[in-house]
Coordinates of C-alpha atoms in Angstrom, one line a residue:
Chain A
M1 CA -0.1 0.1 0.1
L2 CA 2.8 2.2 0.5
L3 CA 4.0 1.9 -3.0
S4 CA 1.3 4.1 -4.5
A5 CA 0.8 4.2 -8.1
E6 CA 1.5 7.9 -8.4
M7 CA 5.1 7.4 -8.6
N8 CA 6.0 5.9 -11.8
P9 CA 9.4 4.6 -11.8
P10 CA 10.9 3.4 -15.0
D11 CA 9.8 0.0 -16.3
Q12 CA 12.8 -2.0 -15.4
L13 CA 12.3 -1.2 -11.9
N14 CA 9.1 -2.8 -11.0
E15 CA 7.9 -4.2 -7.6
A16 CA 8.4 -7.9 -8.5
L17 CA 12.0 -7.1 -9.6
L18 CA 12.7 -5.5 -6.2
A19 CA 11.1 -8.2 -4.4
E20 CA 13.4 -10.6 -5.9
H21 CA 16.1 -9.4 -4.1
R22 CA 14.5 -9.4 -0.6
P23 CA 15.8 -12.7 0.7
V24 CA 19.5 -11.5 0.0
L25 CA 18.8 -8.1 1.6
F26 CA 17.1 -9.7 4.5
R27 CA 19.9 -12.2 5.2
Y28 CA 22.3 -9.2 4.9
A29 CA 20.2 -7.1 7.5
L30 CA 19.8 -10.1 9.7
L31 CA 23.5 -10.6 10.2
Q32 CA 24.2 -7.3 11.2
L33 CA 20.9 -6.5 13.2
K34 CA 20.4 -10.0 14.8
D35 CA 16.9 -9.5 15.0
S36 CA 14.4 -10.7 12.4
E37 CA 12.0 -7.8 12.9
L38 CA 14.6 -5.3 12.8
A39 CA 16.0 -6.7 9.6
D40 CA 12.7 -7.0 8.1
D41 CA 11.9 -3.2 8.9
A42 CA 15.2 -2.4 7.2
V43 CA 14.5 -4.3 4.3
Q44 CA 11.2 -2.8 3.8
E45 CA 12.5 0.9 4.2
T46 CA 15.2 -0.1 1.7
L47 CA 12.8 -1.2 -0.9
L48 CA 10.4 1.6 -0.3
A49 CA 13.5 4.1 -0.6
A50 CA 14.7 2.3 -3.7
W51 CA 11.1 2.5 -5.4
Q52 CA 11.0 6.1 -4.7
A53 CA 14.5 6.8 -5.8
S54 CA 14.2 4.5 -8.9
A55 CA 14.9 7.6 -11.2
N56 CA 18.1 7.6 -9.7
F57 CA 19.1 4.1 -10.5
E58 CA 21.2 4.1 -13.7
G59 CA 21.6 0.2 -13.9
R60 CA 25.3 0.5 -14.0
A61 CA 26.4 -1.0 -10.4
G62 CA 23.8 -3.7 -10.9
L63 CA 20.5 -3.7 -8.8
R64 CA 21.4 -5.7 -6.0
T65 CA 24.6 -3.7 -5.4
W66 CA 22.4 -0.5 -5.3
L67 CA 20.2 -2.1 -2.8
I68 CA 22.6 -3.2 -0.7
G69 CA 24.1 0.4 -0.9
I70 CA 20.6 1.7 0.5
L71 CA 20.3 -1.0 3.0
K72 CA 23.6 0.0 4.5
H73 CA 22.4 3.4 5.0
K74 CA 19.2 2.0 6.8
I75 CA 21.2 -0.1 9.0
A76 CA 23.4 2.7 9.9
D77 CA 20.5 5.0 10.6
H78 CA 19.2 2.1 13.1
W79 CA 22.7 2.1 14.8
R80 CA 22.7 5.9 15.1
R81 CA 19.2 5.9 16.3
S82 CA 20.0 3.4 18.9
A83 CA 23.5 4.7 19.5
R84 CA 25.3 1.3 19.1
E85 CA 27.4 2.3 16.5
V86 CA 30.2 0.1 17.5
V87 CA 28.8 -3.0 16.1
T88 CA 28.5 -1.9 12.4
A89 CA 32.2 -0.7 12.4
E90 CA 33.5 -4.1 12.1
F91 CA 31.8 -5.1 8.7
D92 CA 32.8 -1.9 6.9
Q93 CA 36.2 -1.7 7.9
I94 CA 38.8 -2.1 5.2
D95 CA 41.7 -3.4 6.9
N96 CA 44.2 -5.3 4.9
D97 CA 45.2 -8.0 7.2
E98 CA 47.2 -9.9 4.7
D99 CA 49.1 -12.4 6.4
E100 CA 50.9 -14.6 4.0
S101 CA 52.0 -16.9 6.5
D102 CA 48.4 -18.0 6.9
E103 CA 48.3 -21.2 4.7
D104 CA 51.8 -22.1 5.6
A105 CA 50.1 -23.1 9.1
F106 CA 48.1 -25.7 7.5
F107 CA 50.7 -27.1 5.1
M108 CA 54.1 -28.0 5.3
S109 CA 56.7 -26.9 2.7
N110 CA 56.2 -29.8 0.6
G111 CA 52.5 -29.0 0.1
H112 CA 51.2 -31.8 2.4
W113 CA 48.9 -31.1 5.3
N114 CA 50.5 -30.2 8.5
G115 CA 48.1 -32.4 10.8
G116 CA 45.1 -32.4 8.3
P117 CA 41.5 -32.9 8.8
S118 CA 40.3 -35.7 10.7
T119 CA 37.0 -37.5 9.8
W120 CA 33.8 -36.1 11.4
N121 CA 31.0 -38.4 12.1
D122 CA 27.8 -37.4 11.3
P123 CA 28.5 -33.7 11.1
E124 CA 24.8 -32.6 10.3
A125 CA 23.6 -33.6 13.8
A126 CA 25.4 -30.7 15.1
F127 CA 22.8 -28.3 13.5
K128 CA 20.3 -29.5 16.1
Q129 CA 22.3 -28.2 19.0
Q130 CA 22.3 -24.5 20.1
E131 CA 25.8 -24.8 21.2
F132 CA 27.0 -25.6 17.9
W133 CA 25.6 -22.3 16.5
T134 CA 27.6 -20.3 19.2
I135 CA 30.7 -22.1 18.2
Y136 CA 29.9 -21.6 14.5
E137 CA 29.6 -17.9 15.3
T138 CA 32.8 -17.8 17.4
C139 CA 34.8 -19.5 14.6
H140 CA 33.3 -16.9 12.1
N141 CA 34.1 -13.9 14.4
N142 CA 37.7 -15.1 14.8
L143 CA 38.5 -14.7 11.2
P144 CA 40.3 -11.7 10.2
A145 CA 37.9 -8.8 9.5
K146 CA 38.1 -8.7 5.8
M147 CA 38.1 -12.6 5.3
A148 CA 35.0 -12.7 7.5
Q149 CA 33.3 -10.0 5.4
V150 CA 34.0 -11.9 2.1
F151 CA 32.9 -15.2 3.6
M152 CA 29.9 -13.5 5.1
L153 CA 28.8 -11.9 1.7
R154 CA 29.2 -15.1 -0.3
E155 CA 28.2 -18.0 2.0
L156 CA 25.7 -16.3 4.6
V157 CA 24.1 -13.5 2.5
G158 CA 24.3 -15.3 -0.8
L159 CA 25.8 -12.8 -3.3
D160 CA 27.5 -13.9 -6.6
T161 CA 31.2 -14.2 -6.5
D162 CA 31.4 -10.9 -8.8
E163 CA 29.0 -9.3 -6.3
V164 CA 31.3 -10.3 -3.3
C165 CA 34.4 -8.8 -5.2
Q166 CA 32.5 -5.5 -6.0
E167 CA 31.0 -5.2 -2.5
A168 CA 34.4 -6.1 -0.7
G169 CA 36.5 -4.1 -3.3
I170 CA 38.7 -7.2 -3.9
S171 CA 40.3 -8.7 -7.0
D172 CA 39.1 -12.0 -8.5
A173 CA 42.5 -13.5 -7.6
N174 CA 42.2 -12.2 -4.2
Y175 CA 38.7 -13.8 -3.6
W176 CA 39.8 -17.2 -4.4
V177 CA 42.4 -17.1 -1.8
T178 CA 40.6 -15.3 0.7
M179 CA 37.5 -17.9 0.4
H180 CA 40.0 -20.8 0.7
R181 CA 41.5 -19.5 3.7
A182 CA 38.5 -18.9 5.2
R183 CA 37.4 -22.4 4.8
L184 CA 40.6 -23.8 6.1
R185 CA 40.4 -21.6 9.4
L186 CA 36.7 -22.2 9.6
R187 CA 37.2 -26.0 9.2
E188 CA 39.9 -26.2 11.7
C189 CA 38.2 -23.9 14.4
L190 CA 35.1 -26.1 14.4
E191 CA 37.3 -29.4 14.4
I192 CA 39.1 -28.2 17.4
R193 CA 36.1 -26.7 19.1
W194 CA 33.3 -28.9 18.4
F195 CA 34.0 -32.0 16.5
N196 CA 37.1 -33.0 18.6
Q197 CA 35.4 -32.2 21.8
P198 CA 34.7 -35.3 23.8
K199 CA 31.6 -33.8 25.5
T200 CA 29.4 -33.9 22.7
K201 CA 26.8 -36.6 21.9
K202 CA 29.2 -39.1 20.4
E203 CA 30.4 -41.4 22.8
N204 CA 33.9 -41.7 21.5
N205 CA 36.2 -39.8 19.2
H206 CA 39.4 -41.6 18.2
A207 CA 42.1 -38.9 18.9
Chain B
M1 CA 51.0 -35.1 -8.9
R2 CA 49.6 -31.9 -7.3
S3 CA 50.1 -31.5 -3.6
C4 CA 47.4 -31.3 -0.9
R5 CA 47.7 -27.6 -0.7
D6 CA 47.1 -27.3 -4.4
I7 CA 44.2 -29.9 -4.2
T8 CA 42.4 -28.1 -1.4
A9 CA 42.6 -24.7 -3.2
L10 CA 41.1 -26.3 -6.3
V11 CA 38.4 -28.1 -4.2
S12 CA 37.6 -24.5 -2.8
Q13 CA 37.3 -23.0 -6.3
G14 CA 35.0 -25.9 -7.3
L15 CA 32.5 -24.7 -4.7
D16 CA 32.1 -21.3 -6.6
K17 CA 32.9 -22.0 -10.2
K18 CA 33.0 -24.8 -12.6
L19 CA 36.3 -26.5 -13.0
S20 CA 37.9 -27.8 -15.9
L21 CA 37.7 -31.7 -16.5
G22 CA 41.3 -32.0 -16.0
E23 CA 41.0 -30.1 -12.6
R24 CA 38.1 -32.4 -11.5
L25 CA 40.0 -35.5 -12.6
A26 CA 43.1 -34.3 -10.5
I27 CA 40.8 -33.8 -7.5
G28 CA 38.9 -37.3 -8.0
L29 CA 42.2 -39.2 -8.3
H30 CA 43.9 -37.5 -5.3
V31 CA 41.0 -37.8 -2.8
M32 CA 41.0 -41.5 -3.5
M33 CA 44.1 -41.8 -2.1
C34 CA 44.3 -39.1 0.4
S35 CA 41.8 -39.0 3.5
S36 CA 42.7 -35.5 4.8
C37 CA 41.9 -34.1 1.4
R38 CA 38.7 -36.2 1.2
N39 CA 37.7 -35.0 4.6
F40 CA 38.6 -31.3 3.7
Q41 CA 36.4 -31.8 0.4
S42 CA 33.2 -33.0 2.5
Q43 CA 33.9 -30.7 5.2
S44 CA 34.2 -27.7 2.8
Q45 CA 30.8 -28.8 1.7
F46 CA 29.5 -29.0 5.2
I47 CA 30.7 -25.5 6.0
R48 CA 28.7 -24.3 3.2
R49 CA 25.5 -25.9 4.5
A50 CA 26.2 -24.8 8.0
A51 CA 26.4 -21.1 6.9
K52 CA 22.7 -21.6 5.6
G53 CA 21.8 -23.4 8.8
Y54 CA 23.3 -20.3 10.9
I55 CA 21.1 -17.9 8.9
K56 CA 18.0 -20.0 9.4
N57 CA 18.7 -20.5 13.0
L58 CA 19.3 -16.7 13.4
H59 CA 16.0 -16.2 11.9
H60 CA 14.3 -18.4 14.2
Q61 CA 15.6 -17.1 17.5
P62 CA 12.9 -17.3 20.1
D63 CA 12.3 -13.7 20.3
N64 CA 11.4 -13.3 16.8
K65 CA 8.0 -13.3 15.3
T66 CA 8.2 -12.1 11.7
E67 CA 8.1 -14.6 8.7
T68 CA 9.2 -13.6 5.5

């Protein structure tokens, strides 16, 4: 009802087209606001603003990138209102924590695993346990900021790889390296903190 | 013969783009013999499913009432 018919945006930007991006926008907002209702509001405001400003949309950046840009402002507005700006800072921070030694910790100089992944029994069972999600979050937060951002945009928000590169301001080559390192780190963290922990339901883990 | 380091990098790339036949063969042959890389392969897929599950879980926290 808010999308009144008087405003007549260009043909290519209709309601259905905007709504297509709702799930991605929602996940993005949810990850930052950690509250479904707030996230839903932010997305709603974003789509409304996009609709009203559709004349400004030049189609150059890609619709989704443009929408995310608006959403970021809405989220920033929210933090400003609730005066908790500290939390947003971590996502937009562009720090080049480029530690080349990163992968070296996982592999020996001949390219073989240093240690290496052990077998996880029935990993999906973890999804049912709330503690697992806490650990998952911890592991994600332990990633270097830029790496966490790239991984989040791809795996949690669900952007395409080229959109991630644009959004995070990284090159194609950088993307592959970053995602791979993120997976290596997350895998190891989950193994140490969850799958190799004796306290979980499995009776026995061969060490 | 590619090293575990190279193979896992390819496995990661394979999650986001279509690999060449040669690359897929190299992975297939390698993981047949290497349980660590085999574990990495299945665990990297698990991590992807976990990411989706995390969002779902975040969405259904007790204090939420919206459905989208």
